[in-house]
């Protein structure tokens, strides 16, 4: 195979991959960062996918890739690119703050679903990401494990515990509610 044929084949593989993953990756990033950062992070993600096209699991040479095979790995790449962008953004902000001596206000959390966002914020960062991948991206624990680098069992456990915590946090009147199946008068006698 000549070098030109290899380049054409590589380009065709990338184009078929991009056709399958661009829109889901865009949605993934929209849910996790400011709209003005999405295109930059998506571009960086696609560049990494181009560079690592031979490492994408489930990407064959002939037929179009199966979305369920390639998307979890691509989410993992997007997650890494987003983390890099956030770190770079943080460095820029700290530099600006030092230069002008003014603390920047953090953007306000969307008022829509404030209780849900507060409950999500109460989770650890990794648990929050597991829940988002499950609820927003519709990934199974096996696929989430590919994105996060955890085992499938660890993802299942984290997801189960996080859902329990969220349910508890979102329960109306949870502070004064009795535990199900228990009456306040039950328990030890006062004698």
PDB file of N, CA, C and O in Angstrom, residues 41-121:
ATOM      1  N   UNK A  41     -13.310  23.147  22.610  1.00  0.00           N
ATOM      2  CA  UNK A  41     -13.032  21.836  23.200  1.00  0.00           C
ATOM      3  C   UNK A  41     -13.392  20.726  22.210  1.00  0.00           C
ATOM      4  O   UNK A  41     -12.676  19.729  22.094  1.00  0.00           O
ATOM      5  N   UNK A  42     -14.477  20.903  21.464  1.00  0.00           N
ATOM      6  CA  UNK A  42     -14.852  19.917  20.448  1.00  0.00           C
ATOM      7  C   UNK A  42     -13.775  19.825  19.367  1.00  0.00           C
ATOM      8  O   UNK A  42     -13.405  18.725  18.949  1.00  0.00           O
ATOM      9  N   UNK A  43     -13.255  20.962  18.951  1.00  0.00           N
ATOM     10  CA  UNK A  43     -12.181  20.962  17.945  1.00  0.00           C
ATOM     11  C   UNK A  43     -10.946  20.232  18.464  1.00  0.00           C
ATOM     12  O   UNK A  43     -10.334  19.439  17.746  1.00  0.00           O
ATOM     13  N   UNK A  44     -10.597  20.503  19.710  1.00  0.00           N
ATOM     14  CA  UNK A  44      -9.435  19.832  20.307  1.00  0.00           C
ATOM     15  C   UNK A  44      -9.687  18.322  20.408  1.00  0.00           C
ATOM     16  O   UNK A  44      -8.797  17.515  20.142  1.00  0.00           O
ATOM     17  N   UNK A  45     -10.909  17.948  20.759  1.00  0.00           N
ATOM     18  CA  UNK A  45     -11.266  16.534  20.854  1.00  0.00           C
ATOM     19  C   UNK A  45     -11.132  15.858  19.494  1.00  0.00           C
ATOM     20  O   UNK A  45     -10.559  14.763  19.380  1.00  0.00           O
ATOM     21  N   UNK A  46     -11.630  16.506  18.454  1.00  0.00           N
ATOM     22  CA  UNK A  46     -11.548  15.931  17.112  1.00  0.00           C
ATOM     23  C   UNK A  46     -10.088  15.823  16.655  1.00  0.00           C
ATOM     24  O   UNK A  46      -9.720  14.862  15.979  1.00  0.00           O
ATOM     25  N   UNK A  47      -9.270  16.780  17.039  1.00  0.00           N
ATOM     26  CA  UNK A  47      -7.849  16.718  16.701  1.00  0.00           C
ATOM     27  C   UNK A  47      -7.184  15.514  17.373  1.00  0.00           C
ATOM     28  O   UNK A  47      -6.414  14.778  16.743  1.00  0.00           O
ATOM     29  N   UNK A  48      -7.508  15.285  18.639  1.00  0.00           N
ATOM     30  CA  UNK A  48      -6.958  14.123  19.342  1.00  0.00           C
ATOM     31  C   UNK A  48      -7.451  12.830  18.685  1.00  0.00           C
ATOM     32  O   UNK A  48      -6.683  11.882  18.504  1.00  0.00           O
ATOM     33  N   UNK A  49      -8.732  12.804  18.308  1.00  0.00           N
ATOM     34  CA  UNK A  49      -9.262  11.620  17.629  1.00  0.00           C
ATOM     35  C   UNK A  49      -8.535  11.379  16.305  1.00  0.00           C
ATOM     36  O   UNK A  49      -8.267  10.236  15.936  1.00  0.00           O
ATOM     37  N   UNK A  50      -8.229  12.433  15.592  1.00  0.00           N
ATOM     38  CA  UNK A  50      -7.486  12.298  14.333  1.00  0.00           C
ATOM     39  C   UNK A  50      -6.097  11.707  14.593  1.00  0.00           C
ATOM     40  O   UNK A  50      -5.654  10.799  13.907  1.00  0.00           O
ATOM     41  N   UNK A  51      -5.433  12.243  15.612  1.00  0.00           N
ATOM     42  CA  UNK A  51      -4.081  11.773  15.930  1.00  0.00           C
ATOM     43  C   UNK A  51      -4.077  10.324  16.412  1.00  0.00           C
ATOM     44  O   UNK A  51      -3.129   9.595  16.174  1.00  0.00           O
ATOM     45  N   UNK A  52      -5.142   9.931  17.108  1.00  0.00           N
ATOM     46  CA  UNK A  52      -5.181   8.597  17.707  1.00  0.00           C
ATOM     47  C   UNK A  52      -6.174   7.680  17.008  1.00  0.00           C
ATOM     48  O   UNK A  52      -6.695   6.752  17.611  1.00  0.00           O
ATOM     49  N   UNK A  53      -6.434   7.932  15.744  1.00  0.00           N
ATOM     50  CA  UNK A  53      -7.439   7.176  14.989  1.00  0.00           C
ATOM     51  C   UNK A  53      -7.177   5.671  15.027  1.00  0.00           C
ATOM     52  O   UNK A  53      -8.116   4.880  15.049  1.00  0.00           O
ATOM     53  N   UNK A  54      -5.925   5.285  15.093  1.00  0.00           N
ATOM     54  CA  UNK A  54      -5.590   3.854  15.123  1.00  0.00           C
ATOM     55  C   UNK A  54      -5.854   3.222  16.491  1.00  0.00           C
ATOM     56  O   UNK A  54      -5.820   2.005  16.626  1.00  0.00           O
ATOM     57  N   UNK A  55      -6.117   4.036  17.515  1.00  0.00           N
ATOM     58  CA  UNK A  55      -6.341   3.532  18.868  1.00  0.00           C
ATOM     59  C   UNK A  55      -7.816   3.469  19.243  1.00  0.00           C
ATOM     60  O   UNK A  55      -8.154   2.987  20.326  1.00  0.00           O
ATOM     61  N   UNK A  56      -8.693   3.981  18.391  1.00  0.00           N
ATOM     62  CA  UNK A  56     -10.121   4.015  18.716  1.00  0.00           C
ATOM     63  C   UNK A  56     -10.666   2.586  18.694  1.00  0.00           C
ATOM     64  O   UNK A  56     -10.665   1.936  17.649  1.00  0.00           O
ATOM     65  N   UNK A  57     -11.129   2.087  19.843  1.00  0.00           N
ATOM     66  CA  UNK A  57     -11.661   0.723  19.863  1.00  0.00           C
ATOM     67  C   UNK A  57     -12.965   0.643  19.080  1.00  0.00           C
ATOM     68  O   UNK A  57     -13.792   1.537  19.128  1.00  0.00           O
ATOM     69  N   UNK A  58     -13.126  -0.438  18.348  1.00  0.00           N
ATOM     70  CA  UNK A  58     -14.363  -0.651  17.597  1.00  0.00           C
ATOM     71  C   UNK A  58     -14.397   0.037  16.249  1.00  0.00           C
ATOM     72  O   UNK A  58     -15.402  -0.021  15.549  1.00  0.00           O
ATOM     73  N   UNK A  59     -13.315   0.708  15.872  1.00  0.00           N
ATOM     74  CA  UNK A  59     -13.272   1.394  14.582  1.00  0.00           C
ATOM     75  C   UNK A  59     -12.573   0.499  13.572  1.00  0.00           C
ATOM     76  O   UNK A  59     -11.357   0.362  13.587  1.00  0.00           O
ATOM     77  N   UNK A  60     -13.366  -0.117  12.719  1.00  0.00           N
ATOM     78  CA  UNK A  60     -12.803  -0.996  11.692  1.00  0.00           C
ATOM     79  C   UNK A  60     -12.335  -0.195  10.498  1.00  0.00           C
ATOM     80  O   UNK A  60     -12.355   1.024  10.478  1.00  0.00           O
ATOM     81  N   UNK A  61     -11.918  -0.885   9.483  1.00  0.00           N
ATOM     82  CA  UNK A  61     -11.425  -0.210   8.284  1.00  0.00           C
ATOM     83  C   UNK A  61     -12.476  -0.105   7.192  1.00  0.00           C
ATOM     84  O   UNK A  61     -12.388   0.740   6.332  1.00  0.00           O
ATOM     85  N   UNK A  62     -13.491  -0.942   7.217  1.00  0.00           N
ATOM     86  CA  UNK A  62     -14.444  -0.958   6.119  1.00  0.00           C
ATOM     87  C   UNK A  62     -15.749  -0.243   6.400  1.00  0.00           C
ATOM     88  O   UNK A  62     -15.999   0.849   5.923  1.00  0.00           O
ATOM     89  N   UNK A  63     -16.595  -0.847   7.200  1.00  0.00           N
ATOM     90  CA  UNK A  63     -17.944  -0.324   7.423  1.00  0.00           C
ATOM     91  C   UNK A  63     -17.937   0.843   8.406  1.00  0.00           C
ATOM     92  O   UNK A  63     -16.991   1.031   9.156  1.00  0.00           O
ATOM     93  N   UNK A  64     -19.032   1.611   8.404  1.00  0.00           N
ATOM     94  CA  UNK A  64     -19.132   2.707   9.377  1.00  0.00           C
ATOM     95  C   UNK A  64     -19.079   2.159  10.802  1.00  0.00           C
ATOM     96  O   UNK A  64     -19.557   1.061  11.064  1.00  0.00           O
ATOM     97  N   UNK A  65     -18.494   2.918  11.721  1.00  0.00           N
ATOM     98  CA  UNK A  65     -18.354   2.422  13.096  1.00  0.00           C
ATOM     99  C   UNK A  65     -19.699   2.342  13.804  1.00  0.00           C
ATOM    100  O   UNK A  65     -20.619   3.099  13.524  1.00  0.00           O
ATOM    101  N   UNK A  66     -19.781   1.394  14.741  1.00  0.00           N
ATOM    102  CA  UNK A  66     -20.960   1.271  15.585  1.00  0.00           C
ATOM    103  C   UNK A  66     -20.835   2.305  16.701  1.00  0.00           C
ATOM    104  O   UNK A  66     -19.846   2.331  17.437  1.00  0.00           O
ATOM    105  N   UNK A  67     -21.841   3.139  16.818  1.00  0.00           N
ATOM    106  CA  UNK A  67     -21.837   4.237  17.787  1.00  0.00           C
ATOM    107  C   UNK A  67     -21.561   3.740  19.209  1.00  0.00           C
ATOM    108  O   UNK A  67     -20.799   4.358  19.951  1.00  0.00           O
ATOM    109  N   UNK A  68     -22.175   2.633  19.598  1.00  0.00           N
ATOM    110  CA  UNK A  68     -21.992   2.116  20.955  1.00  0.00           C
ATOM    111  C   UNK A  68     -20.570   1.615  21.208  1.00  0.00           C
ATOM    112  O   UNK A  68     -20.128   1.568  22.352  1.00  0.00           O
ATOM    113  N   UNK A  69     -19.866   1.249  20.165  1.00  0.00           N
ATOM    114  CA  UNK A  69     -18.492   0.774  20.319  1.00  0.00           C
ATOM    115  C   UNK A  69     -17.494   1.915  20.448  1.00  0.00           C
ATOM    116  O   UNK A  69     -16.532   1.825  21.207  1.00  0.00           O
ATOM    117  N   UNK A  70     -17.688   2.984  19.691  1.00  0.00           N
ATOM    118  CA  UNK A  70     -16.691   4.055  19.637  1.00  0.00           C
ATOM    119  C   UNK A  70     -16.990   5.223  20.568  1.00  0.00           C
ATOM    120  O   UNK A  70     -16.075   5.907  21.024  1.00  0.00           O
ATOM    121  N   UNK A  71     -18.259   5.473  20.865  1.00  0.00           N
ATOM    122  CA  UNK A  71     -18.623   6.675  21.607  1.00  0.00           C
ATOM    123  C   UNK A  71     -18.069   6.733  23.031  1.00  0.00           C
ATOM    124  O   UNK A  71     -17.572   7.786  23.439  1.00  0.00           O
ATOM    125  N   UNK A  72     -18.094   5.657  23.815  1.00  0.00           N
ATOM    126  CA  UNK A  72     -17.536   5.772  25.175  1.00  0.00           C
ATOM    127  C   UNK A  72     -16.067   6.190  25.177  1.00  0.00           C
ATOM    128  O   UNK A  72     -15.654   7.033  25.975  1.00  0.00           O
ATOM    129  N   UNK A  73     -15.285   5.641  24.278  1.00  0.00           N
ATOM    130  CA  UNK A  73     -13.872   6.007  24.205  1.00  0.00           C
ATOM    131  C   UNK A  73     -13.737   7.479  23.815  1.00  0.00           C
ATOM    132  O   UNK A  73     -12.912   8.210  24.365  1.00  0.00           O
ATOM    133  N   UNK A  74     -14.579   7.919  22.883  1.00  0.00           N
ATOM    134  CA  UNK A  74     -14.547   9.314  22.440  1.00  0.00           C
ATOM    135  C   UNK A  74     -14.991  10.256  23.555  1.00  0.00           C
ATOM    136  O   UNK A  74     -14.463  11.361  23.684  1.00  0.00           O
ATOM    137  N   UNK A  75     -15.974   9.825  24.378  1.00  0.00           N
ATOM    138  CA  UNK A  75     -16.354  10.624  25.545  1.00  0.00           C
ATOM    139  C   UNK A  75     -15.159  10.778  26.489  1.00  0.00           C
ATOM    140  O   UNK A  75     -14.941  11.838  27.074  1.00  0.00           O
ATOM    141  N   UNK A  76     -14.398   9.718  26.655  1.00  0.00           N
ATOM    142  CA  UNK A  76     -13.212   9.798  27.499  1.00  0.00           C
ATOM    143  C   UNK A  76     -12.209  10.807  26.975  1.00  0.00           C
ATOM    144  O   UNK A  76     -11.616  11.567  27.744  1.00  0.00           O
ATOM    145  N   UNK A  77     -12.030  10.841  25.658  1.00  0.00           N
ATOM    146  CA  UNK A  77     -11.131  11.825  25.046  1.00  0.00           C
ATOM    147  C   UNK A  77     -11.675  13.234  25.282  1.00  0.00           C
ATOM    148  O   UNK A  77     -10.935  14.149  25.668  1.00  0.00           O
ATOM    149  N   UNK A  78     -12.982  13.423  25.070  1.00  0.00           N
ATOM    150  CA  UNK A  78     -13.596  14.739  25.269  1.00  0.00           C
ATOM    151  C   UNK A  78     -13.476  15.179  26.728  1.00  0.00           C
ATOM    152  O   UNK A  78     -13.219  16.352  27.016  1.00  0.00           O
ATOM    153  N   UNK A  79     -13.633  14.230  27.634  1.00  0.00           N
ATOM    154  CA  UNK A  79     -13.509  14.534  29.057  1.00  0.00           C
ATOM    155  C   UNK A  79     -12.104  15.035  29.384  1.00  0.00           C
ATOM    156  O   UNK A  79     -11.925  15.999  30.125  1.00  0.00           O
ATOM    157  N   UNK A  80     -11.093  14.382  28.808  1.00  0.00           N
ATOM    158  CA  UNK A  80      -9.717  14.826  29.017  1.00  0.00           C
ATOM    159  C   UNK A  80      -9.447  16.192  28.408  1.00  0.00           C
ATOM    160  O   UNK A  80      -8.787  17.039  29.016  1.00  0.00           O
ATOM    161  N   UNK A  81      -9.973  16.431  27.210  1.00  0.00           N
ATOM    162  CA  UNK A  81      -9.795  17.737  26.562  1.00  0.00           C
ATOM    163  C   UNK A  81     -10.490  18.833  27.363  1.00  0.00           C
ATOM    164  O   UNK A  81      -9.966  19.944  27.487  1.00  0.00           O
ATOM    165  N   UNK A  82     -11.663  18.524  27.900  1.00  0.00           N
ATOM    166  CA  UNK A  82     -12.380  19.500  28.719  1.00  0.00           C
ATOM    167  C   UNK A  82     -11.595  19.810  29.992  1.00  0.00           C
ATOM    168  O   UNK A  82     -11.494  20.970  30.401  1.00  0.00           O
ATOM    169  N   UNK A  83     -11.037  18.790  30.605  1.00  0.00           N
ATOM    170  CA  UNK A  83     -10.224  19.012  31.815  1.00  0.00           C
ATOM    171  C   UNK A  83      -9.018  19.885  31.488  1.00  0.00           C
ATOM    172  O   UNK A  83      -8.679  20.807  32.252  1.00  0.00           O
ATOM    173  N   UNK A  84      -8.366  19.639  30.354  1.00  0.00           N
ATOM    174  CA  UNK A  84      -7.232  20.472  29.936  1.00  0.00           C
ATOM    175  C   UNK A  84      -7.667  21.914  29.712  1.00  0.00           C
ATOM    176  O   UNK A  84      -6.971  22.850  30.114  1.00  0.00           O
ATOM    177  N   UNK A  85      -8.816  22.090  29.062  1.00  0.00           N
ATOM    178  CA  UNK A  85      -9.317  23.441  28.782  1.00  0.00           C
ATOM    179  C   UNK A  85      -9.646  24.167  30.087  1.00  0.00           C
ATOM    180  O   UNK A  85      -9.364  25.364  30.225  1.00  0.00           O
ATOM    181  N   UNK A  86     -10.225  23.442  31.036  1.00  0.00           N
ATOM    182  CA  UNK A  86     -10.554  24.064  32.325  1.00  0.00           C
ATOM    183  C   UNK A  86      -9.291  24.466  33.083  1.00  0.00           C
ATOM    184  O   UNK A  86      -9.231  25.530  33.693  1.00  0.00           O
ATOM    185  N   UNK A  87      -8.279  23.603  33.039  1.00  0.00           N
ATOM    186  CA  UNK A  87      -7.022  23.952  33.713  1.00  0.00           C
ATOM    187  C   UNK A  87      -6.392  25.181  33.062  1.00  0.00           C
ATOM    188  O   UNK A  87      -5.941  26.090  33.747  1.00  0.00           O
ATOM    189  N   UNK A  88      -6.378  25.216  31.739  1.00  0.00           N
ATOM    190  CA  UNK A  88      -5.810  26.364  31.026  1.00  0.00           C
ATOM    191  C   UNK A  88      -6.613  27.623  31.322  1.00  0.00           C
ATOM    192  O   UNK A  88      -6.043  28.702  31.545  1.00  0.00           O
ATOM    193  N   UNK A  89      -7.929  27.479  31.344  1.00  0.00           N
ATOM    194  CA  UNK A  89      -8.785  28.615  31.661  1.00  0.00           C
ATOM    195  C   UNK A  89      -8.519  29.110  33.079  1.00  0.00           C
ATOM    196  O   UNK A  89      -8.469  30.320  33.322  1.00  0.00           O
ATOM    197  N   UNK A  90      -8.344  28.181  33.997  1.00  0.00           N
ATOM    198  CA  UNK A  90      -8.040  28.554  35.379  1.00  0.00           C
ATOM    199  C   UNK A  90      -6.730  29.309  35.490  1.00  0.00           C
ATOM    200  O   UNK A  90      -6.622  30.296  36.229  1.00  0.00           O
ATOM    201  N   UNK A  91      -5.728  28.848  34.765  1.00  0.00           N
ATOM    202  CA  UNK A  91      -4.437  29.545  34.781  1.00  0.00           C
ATOM    203  C   UNK A  91      -4.584  30.951  34.228  1.00  0.00           C
ATOM    204  O   UNK A  91      -4.035  31.912  34.783  1.00  0.00           O
ATOM    205  N   UNK A  92      -5.331  31.096  33.135  1.00  0.00           N
ATOM    206  CA  UNK A  92      -5.540  32.431  32.552  1.00  0.00           C
ATOM    207  C   UNK A  92      -6.276  33.348  33.528  1.00  0.00           C
ATOM    208  O   UNK A  92      -5.899  34.507  33.696  1.00  0.00           O
ATOM    209  N   UNK A  93      -7.300  32.817  34.178  1.00  0.00           N
ATOM    210  CA  UNK A  93      -8.053  33.636  35.129  1.00  0.00           C
ATOM    211  C   UNK A  93      -7.190  34.083  36.303  1.00  0.00           C
ATOM    212  O   UNK A  93      -7.261  35.239  36.732  1.00  0.00           O
ATOM    213  N   UNK A  94      -6.387  33.150  36.822  1.00  0.00           N
ATOM    214  CA  UNK A  94      -5.514  33.525  37.937  1.00  0.00           C
ATOM    215  C   UNK A  94      -4.516  34.602  37.517  1.00  0.00           C
ATOM    216  O   UNK A  94      -4.231  35.519  38.292  1.00  0.00           O
ATOM    217  N   UNK A  95      -4.027  34.512  36.311  1.00  0.00           N
ATOM    218  CA  UNK A  95      -3.097  35.520  35.817  1.00  0.00           C
ATOM    219  C   UNK A  95      -3.788  36.873  35.693  1.00  0.00           C
ATOM    220  O   UNK A  95      -3.245  37.905  36.126  1.00  0.00           O
ATOM    221  N   UNK A  96      -4.977  36.881  35.142  1.00  0.00           N
ATOM    222  CA  UNK A  96      -5.722  38.134  34.996  1.00  0.00           C
ATOM    223  C   UNK A  96      -6.016  38.732  36.374  1.00  0.00           C
ATOM    224  O   UNK A  96      -5.865  39.936  36.584  1.00  0.00           O
ATOM    225  N   UNK A  97      -6.424  37.884  37.312  1.00  0.00           N
ATOM    226  CA  UNK A  97      -6.703  38.366  38.665  1.00  0.00           C
ATOM    227  C   UNK A  97      -5.471  38.990  39.298  1.00  0.00           C
ATOM    228  O   UNK A  97      -5.568  40.014  39.980  1.00  0.00           O
ATOM    229  N   UNK A  98      -4.335  38.359  39.094  1.00  0.00           N
ATOM    230  CA  UNK A  98      -3.100  38.931  39.650  1.00  0.00           C
ATOM    231  C   UNK A  98      -2.765  40.248  38.978  1.00  0.00           C
ATOM    232  O   UNK A  98      -2.318  41.185  39.629  1.00  0.00           O
ATOM    233  N   UNK A  99      -2.974  40.322  37.661  1.00  0.00           N
ATOM    234  CA  UNK A  99      -2.619  41.533  36.938  1.00  0.00           C
ATOM    235  C   UNK A  99      -3.527  42.702  37.285  1.00  0.00           C
ATOM    236  O   UNK A  99      -3.059  43.830  37.421  1.00  0.00           O
ATOM    237  N   UNK A 100      -4.795  42.476  37.394  1.00  0.00           N
ATOM    238  CA  UNK A 100      -5.701  43.588  37.667  1.00  0.00           C
ATOM    239  C   UNK A 100      -6.119  43.680  39.125  1.00  0.00           C
ATOM    240  O   UNK A 100      -6.725  44.668  39.531  1.00  0.00           O
ATOM    241  N   UNK A 101      -5.797  42.649  39.916  1.00  0.00           N
ATOM    242  CA  UNK A 101      -6.068  42.684  41.341  1.00  0.00           C
ATOM    243  C   UNK A 101      -7.542  42.625  41.696  1.00  0.00           C
ATOM    244  O   UNK A 101      -7.932  43.102  42.747  1.00  0.00           O
ATOM    245  N   UNK A 102      -8.357  42.059  40.813  1.00  0.00           N
ATOM    246  CA  UNK A 102      -9.788  41.987  41.066  1.00  0.00           C
ATOM    247  C   UNK A 102     -10.216  40.535  41.025  1.00  0.00           C
ATOM    248  O   UNK A 102      -9.870  39.804  40.101  1.00  0.00           O
ATOM    249  N   UNK A 103     -10.969  40.136  42.005  1.00  0.00           N
ATOM    250  CA  UNK A 103     -11.503  38.771  42.005  1.00  0.00           C
ATOM    251  C   UNK A 103     -12.657  38.692  41.012  1.00  0.00           C
ATOM    252  O   UNK A 103     -13.548  39.523  41.019  1.00  0.00           O
ATOM    253  N   UNK A 104     -12.626  37.686  40.172  1.00  0.00           N
ATOM    254  CA  UNK A 104     -13.709  37.481  39.222  1.00  0.00           C
ATOM    255  C   UNK A 104     -14.843  36.757  39.913  1.00  0.00           C
ATOM    256  O   UNK A 104     -14.630  35.831  40.671  1.00  0.00           O
ATOM    257  N   UNK A 105     -16.055  37.183  39.617  1.00  0.00           N
ATOM    258  CA  UNK A 105     -17.231  36.499  40.146  1.00  0.00           C
ATOM    259  C   UNK A 105     -17.436  35.219  39.356  1.00  0.00           C
ATOM    260  O   UNK A 105     -17.267  35.193  38.146  1.00  0.00           O
ATOM    261  N   UNK A 106     -17.786  34.145  40.041  1.00  0.00           N
ATOM    262  CA  UNK A 106     -18.073  32.900  39.325  1.00  0.00           C
ATOM    263  C   UNK A 106     -19.446  33.025  38.684  1.00  0.00           C
ATOM    264  O   UNK A 106     -20.331  33.685  39.221  1.00  0.00           O
ATOM    265  N   UNK A 107     -19.637  32.425  37.505  1.00  0.00           N
ATOM    266  CA  UNK A 107     -20.933  32.530  36.844  1.00  0.00           C
ATOM    267  C   UNK A 107     -22.032  31.927  37.703  1.00  0.00           C
ATOM    268  O   UNK A 107     -21.828  30.928  38.389  1.00  0.00           O
ATOM    269  N   UNK A 108     -23.186  32.552  37.653  1.00  0.00           N
ATOM    270  CA  UNK A 108     -24.318  32.077  38.449  1.00  0.00           C
ATOM    271  C   UNK A 108     -24.791  30.729  37.935  1.00  0.00           C
ATOM    272  O   UNK A 108     -24.804  30.477  36.741  1.00  0.00           O
ATOM    273  N   UNK A 109     -25.161  29.870  38.862  1.00  0.00           N
ATOM    274  CA  UNK A 109     -25.714  28.572  38.497  1.00  0.00           C
ATOM    275  C   UNK A 109     -27.101  28.812  37.923  1.00  0.00           C
ATOM    276  O   UNK A 109     -27.842  29.658  38.394  1.00  0.00           O
ATOM    277  N   UNK A 110     -27.435  28.106  36.889  1.00  0.00           N
ATOM    278  CA  UNK A 110     -28.739  28.273  36.263  1.00  0.00           C
ATOM    279  C   UNK A 110     -29.840  28.080  37.303  1.00  0.00           C
ATOM    280  O   UNK A 110     -29.779  27.190  38.134  1.00  0.00           O
ATOM    281  N   UNK A 111     -30.845  28.957  37.238  1.00  0.00           N
ATOM    282  CA  UNK A 111     -31.930  28.880  38.215  1.00  0.00           C
ATOM    283  C   UNK A 111     -32.864  27.728  37.921  1.00  0.00           C
ATOM    284  O   UNK A 111     -33.610  27.313  38.785  1.00  0.00           O
ATOM    285  N   UNK A 112     -32.848  27.226  36.697  1.00  0.00           N
ATOM    286  CA  UNK A 112     -33.646  26.054  36.366  1.00  0.00           C
ATOM    287  C   UNK A 112     -33.115  24.867  37.151  1.00  0.00           C
ATOM    288  O   UNK A 112     -31.934  24.600  37.152  1.00  0.00           O
ATOM    289  N   UNK A 113     -33.988  24.165  37.800  1.00  0.00           N
ATOM    290  CA  UNK A 113     -33.618  22.940  38.504  1.00  0.00           C
ATOM    291  C   UNK A 113     -32.535  23.188  39.554  1.00  0.00           C
ATOM    292  O   UNK A 113     -31.614  22.399  39.705  1.00  0.00           O
ATOM    293  N   UNK A 114     -32.659  24.282  40.265  1.00  0.00           N
ATOM    294  CA  UNK A 114     -31.667  24.630  41.283  1.00  0.00           C
ATOM    295  C   UNK A 114     -31.489  23.552  42.332  1.00  0.00           C
ATOM    296  O   UNK A 114     -30.373  23.281  42.764  1.00  0.00           O
ATOM    297  N   UNK A 115     -32.609  22.910  42.723  1.00  0.00           N
ATOM    298  CA  UNK A 115     -32.500  21.856  43.735  1.00  0.00           C
ATOM    299  C   UNK A 115     -31.733  20.654  43.194  1.00  0.00           C
ATOM    300  O   UNK A 115     -30.950  20.037  43.898  1.00  0.00           O
ATOM    301  N   UNK A 116     -31.936  20.348  41.926  1.00  0.00           N
ATOM    302  CA  UNK A 116     -31.203  19.241  41.311  1.00  0.00           C
ATOM    303  C   UNK A 116     -29.715  19.569  41.215  1.00  0.00           C
ATOM    304  O   UNK A 116     -28.870  18.733  41.542  1.00  0.00           O
ATOM    305  N   UNK A 117     -29.397  20.795  40.796  1.00  0.00           N
ATOM    306  CA  UNK A 117     -27.994  21.184  40.703  1.00  0.00           C
ATOM    307  C   UNK A 117     -27.325  21.174  42.073  1.00  0.00           C
ATOM    308  O   UNK A 117     -26.176  20.760  42.209  1.00  0.00           O
ATOM    309  N   UNK A 118     -28.069  21.619  43.093  1.00  0.00           N
ATOM    310  CA  UNK A 118     -27.513  21.602  44.448  1.00  0.00           C
ATOM    311  C   UNK A 118     -27.265  20.166  44.897  1.00  0.00           C
ATOM    312  O   UNK A 118     -26.242  19.870  45.511  1.00  0.00           O
ATOM    313  N   UNK A 119     -28.207  19.277  44.591  1.00  0.00           N
ATOM    314  CA  UNK A 119     -28.031  17.868  44.967  1.00  0.00           C
ATOM    315  C   UNK A 119     -26.847  17.259  44.212  1.00  0.00           C
ATOM    316  O   UNK A 119     -26.064  16.502  44.784  1.00  0.00           O
ATOM    317  N   UNK A 120     -26.714  17.583  42.930  1.00  0.00           N
ATOM    318  CA  UNK A 120     -25.568  17.087  42.156  1.00  0.00           C
ATOM    319  C   UNK A 120     -24.258  17.633  42.714  1.00  0.00           C
ATOM    320  O   UNK A 120     -23.259  16.922  42.789  1.00  0.00           O
ATOM    321  N   UNK A 121     -24.268  18.917  43.100  1.00  0.00           N
ATOM    322  CA  UNK A 121     -23.055  19.519  43.648  1.00  0.00           C
ATOM    323  C   UNK A 121     -22.638  18.883  44.970  1.00  0.00           C
ATOM    324  O   UNK A 121     -21.480  18.949  45.347  1.00  0.00           O
TER     325      UNK A 121
END
